[in-house]
mmCIF file of C-alpha atoms in Angstrom:
data_model
loop_
_atom_site.group_PDB
_atom_site.id
_atom_site.type_symbol
_atom_site.label_atom_id
_atom_site.label_comp_id
_atom_site.label_asym_id
_atom_site.label_seq_id
_atom_site.Cartn_x
_atom_site.Cartn_y
_atom_site.Cartn_z
ATOM 1 C CA MET V 36 0.000 0.000 0.000
ATOM 2 C CA GLY V 37 2.581 2.530 1.096
ATOM 3 C CA ARG V 38 0.387 5.559 1.830
ATOM 4 C CA ALA V 39 -0.209 6.307 5.479
ATOM 5 C CA SER V 40 -3.592 7.888 4.785
ATOM 6 C CA ASP V 41 -4.791 4.789 2.914
ATOM 7 C CA ALA V 42 -3.494 2.519 5.668
ATOM 8 C CA LEU V 43 -5.194 4.630 8.345
ATOM 9 C CA LYS V 44 -8.533 4.668 6.521
ATOM 10 C CA GLN V 45 -8.467 0.901 6.090
ATOM 11 C CA VAL V 46 -7.550 0.249 9.735
ATOM 12 C CA LEU V 47 -10.176 2.632 11.145
ATOM 13 C CA ASP V 48 -12.829 1.026 8.941
ATOM 14 C CA THR V 49 -11.722 -2.559 9.588
ATOM 15 C CA TYR V 50 -11.508 -2.181 13.372
ATOM 16 C CA SER V 51 -14.541 0.153 13.690
ATOM 17 C CA ILE V 52 -12.481 2.917 15.308
ATOM 18 C CA SER V 53 -14.097 6.317 14.767
ATOM 19 C CA GLN V 54 -12.082 9.299 13.616
ATOM 20 C CA ASN V 55 -13.274 11.071 16.761
ATOM 21 C CA LYS V 56 -12.089 8.254 19.044
ATOM 22 C CA LEU V 57 -8.633 8.349 17.469
ATOM 23 C CA ALA V 58 -8.535 12.165 17.724
ATOM 24 C CA VAL V 59 -9.526 12.120 21.404
ATOM 25 C CA THR V 60 -6.940 9.428 22.153
ATOM 26 C CA MET V 61 -4.262 11.503 20.399
ATOM 27 C CA GLY V 62 -5.405 14.765 22.020
ATOM 28 C CA ILE V 63 -5.947 16.473 18.653
ATOM 29 C CA SER V 64 -8.961 17.767 16.732
ATOM 30 C CA ARG V 65 -11.145 15.410 14.752
ATOM 31 C CA ALA V 66 -10.569 17.635 11.718
ATOM 32 C CA ASN V 67 -6.902 16.568 11.649
ATOM 33 C CA VAL V 68 -7.857 12.894 11.634
ATOM 34 C CA GLY V 69 -10.468 13.644 8.977
ATOM 35 C CA ARG V 70 -7.844 15.170 6.700
ATOM 36 C CA TRP V 71 -5.668 12.073 7.044
ATOM 37 C CA TYR V 72 -8.675 9.808 6.533
ATOM 38 C CA HIS V 73 -9.546 11.629 3.308
ATOM 39 C CA GLY V 74 -6.110 11.427 1.755
ATOM 40 C CA LEU V 75 -3.651 13.876 3.332
ATOM 41 C CA ASP V 76 -0.638 11.886 4.476
ATOM 42 C CA PRO V 77 0.321 12.519 8.112
ATOM 43 C CA SER V 78 3.895 13.503 8.962
ATOM 44 C CA ALA V 79 6.342 10.918 10.264
ATOM 45 C CA GLU V 80 5.891 12.310 13.776
ATOM 46 C CA ASN V 81 2.124 11.995 13.457
ATOM 47 C CA ILE V 82 2.459 8.449 12.140
ATOM 48 C CA ALA V 83 4.296 7.522 15.339
ATOM 49 C CA GLN V 84 1.561 9.188 17.421
ATOM 50 C CA ILE V 85 -1.178 7.480 15.399
ATOM 51 C CA THR V 86 0.509 4.131 15.974
ATOM 52 C CA GLN V 87 0.719 4.739 19.745
ATOM 53 C CA ALA V 88 -2.925 5.835 19.901
ATOM 54 C CA LEU V 89 -4.066 2.816 17.895
ATOM 55 C CA LYS V 90 -2.010 0.577 20.167
ATOM 56 C CA SER V 91 -3.889 1.866 23.208
ATOM 57 C CA LEU V 92 -7.259 1.422 21.452
ATOM 58 C CA ASN V 93 -6.566 -1.922 19.792
ATOM 59 C CA PRO V 94 -3.060 -3.425 19.525
ATOM 60 C CA LEU V 95 -4.089 -5.432 16.444
ATOM 61 C CA ALA V 96 -5.158 -2.239 14.697
ATOM 62 C CA ALA V 97 -1.750 -0.688 15.415
ATOM 63 C CA LYS V 98 0.062 -3.714 13.998
ATOM 64 C CA GLU V 99 -2.138 -3.684 10.907
ATOM 65 C CA PHE V 100 -1.549 0.056 10.372
ATOM 66 C CA VAL V 101 2.217 -0.423 10.470
ATOM 67 C CA ARG V 102 1.997 -3.507 8.239
ATOM 68 C CA LEU V 103 -0.154 -1.748 5.662
ATOM 69 C CA TYR V 104 2.020 1.357 5.677
ATOM 70 C CA LEU V 105 5.485 -0.181 5.805
ATOM 71 C CA GLY V 106 4.800 -3.632 4.467
ATOM 72 C CA THR V 107 6.957 -6.400 5.834
ATOM 73 C CA ILE V 108 10.109 -4.332 6.418
ATOM 74 C CA VAL V 109 10.134 -5.400 10.062
ATOM 75 C CA GLU V 110 8.874 -8.758 11.244
ATOM 76 C CA ASP V 111 8.494 -10.135 14.754
#
């Protein structure tokens, strides 16, 4: 896949995590998450924060986000 926004959209949809829930967990506005969801790629720093927030909401969602975004660069 390779695009963080595409990976995020897929993970939020697959794991039924609302944009608002992710925004609240990250301590940011829902509008920011909405922009990422609709195609604006988050910065590298935001990707790390997204991953941490997803991990606290659903560890499987965090793993899937990283897998979709980075592919199989790093394996367990």
